Amino acid sequence: MKRVAVIPGDGIGPEVIREAIAVLERVRTTHDVKLQLTEFDWGADKYLREGVSLPEGALEMLSQNFDAILAGAFGDPRIPSNKVAEDVLLGMRRGLDLYINLRPVRLLDARLSPLRDRMVDEIDFVVFRENTEGAYCGAGGFLKKGSSDEIAIQEELNTRPGVERIIVAAFEYARANGRKRVTMADKSNVQRFGGDLWQRVFKEVGARYAEVETNHQYVDAMTMFMVLDPGQYDVIVTNNLFGDILTDLGAAIVGGLGLAASGNIHPGRVSLFEPVHGSAPPLAGKGIANPIGAILTVSMMLEYLGYREAGVTVESAVRQSVLHQETTHDLGGTLSTSEAGKAICNRIG
Ligand code: NAD
Ligand code: IPM
Ligand code: MN
């Protein structure tokens, strides 16, 4: 029995998580998947009601009582400080030391790419985004705040162990999955110190994986190549902020944020699975959000929990429904969130 904490969150989060849970219920019957789901109401409403974002003791509770966490999205226009996402989402990533943010970019149907003449599976890579430090460390401060010569300092943290473990994870993944190339993206021509550390560690670690080709691109060039020649990528490794930006672009070239999935992983520990997209306030409450990002997230979570066959089945059900245009508006279809979810469930069997 695997225990899963479910945090639907804000905006379209609960709408897409409802469909993701329906898929989990389906594989419970078609495959021998044994899950115990426990829901938590953490998010904007709770915060506005009770002043609580991430409840006290939550991280210990999650790491002791659960094998995985399934989250929707966090962010609400009523909370401009973004405090809930900061406390709950970044809090879990940092506090549970989920150092790998794994974000696959895969073209399921050639018609979905806004790029001309792309073939199915020509775009098929995974991004290893460092997930606990970099520009997300929260270090910095103001001097003379509010004055006309105000100073704001925003630091970026790069530790040797932090850089090494994400690069090792990328190479290990390449080796285990027969991927031939790992490309590192950085801005080491300008960010001399952090960039230098990443460069040295990348060379050192890469040398231990003779069968995997190492490749480097400055991140600005990578955004260009990701549009002009996305087929060249197998595994990309990069820091927290560049990984955030590159994976929205990655989502866009395979059909949009509505179908991008992610895992926040510390191998062997409770890990967090969530769609790449946010709470999408303009779509919330309308029943039109694409549930595929959340459903492919469930597929990743099932594989992480050891239910590989169920995960693969979910992924191929998604592919089949996309090929048959059983999709929401963002992918050119006419279905609502729940109809698109049901179509996928039906294809699972
Ligand atoms: P967003 O990902 O919420 O939405 C951007 C746009 O992408 C939407 O307006 C919509 O056009 C499209 N989109 C996203 N998800 C979709 C779906 N499932 N189906 C169809 N179209 C979809 O990004 P944003 O508008 O920049 O941010 C909104 C809020 O979400 C902010 O508060 C932000 O901080 C937060 N956010 C949270 C997460 C997270 O919880 N993991 C991720 C990104 C943004
Ligand atoms: C993501 C989001 C988050 C991030 C925000 C909501 C803090 O954009 O998961 O990609 O920047 O990591
Ligand atoms: Mn993002």
PDB file of C-alpha atoms and ligand atoms in Angstrom, residues 85 89-90 93 103 129 136 244 274 276, ligand 2:
ATOM      1  CA  ALA A  85       3.011  29.230  -3.235  1.00  0.00           C
ATOM      2  CA  LEU A  89       5.292  24.730  -2.873  1.00  0.00           C
ATOM      3  CA  LEU A  90       8.787  26.136  -2.419  1.00  0.00           C
ATOM      4  CA  ARG A  93      10.704  21.550  -2.446  1.00  0.00           C
ATOM      5  CA  ARG A 103      10.226  17.812 -16.441  1.00  0.00           C
ATOM      6  CA  ARG A 129      16.115  21.415 -13.043  1.00  0.00           C
ATOM      7  CA  TYR A 136      15.295  30.462  -5.305  1.00  0.00           C
ATOM      8  CA  ASP A 244      11.826  27.185 -14.674  1.00  0.00           C
ATOM      9  CA  GLU A 274       2.541  18.416  -9.898  1.00  0.00           C
ATOM     10  CA  VAL A 276       4.099  22.437 -14.587  1.00  0.00           C
TER      11      VAL A 276
HETATM   12  C1  IPM B   2       6.875  26.306 -11.368  1.00  0.00           C
HETATM   13  C2  IPM B   2       6.360  27.650 -10.883  1.00  0.00           C
HETATM   14  C3  IPM B   2       6.980  28.002  -9.539  1.00  0.00           C
HETATM   15  C4  IPM B   2       8.476  28.174  -9.765  1.00  0.00           C
HETATM   16  C5  IPM B   2       6.382  29.248  -8.861  1.00  0.00           C
HETATM   17  C6  IPM B   2       4.895  29.158  -8.712  1.00  0.00           C
HETATM   18  C7  IPM B   2       7.000  29.504  -7.516  1.00  0.00           C
HETATM   19  O1  IPM B   2       6.578  28.627 -11.830  1.00  0.00           O
HETATM   20  O2  IPM B   2       6.683  25.311 -10.663  1.00  0.00           O
HETATM   21  O3  IPM B   2       7.420  26.238 -12.465  1.00  0.00           O
HETATM   22  O4  IPM B   2       8.936  29.280 -10.085  1.00  0.00           O
HETATM   23  O5  IPM B   2       9.195  27.196  -9.589  1.00  0.00           O
END
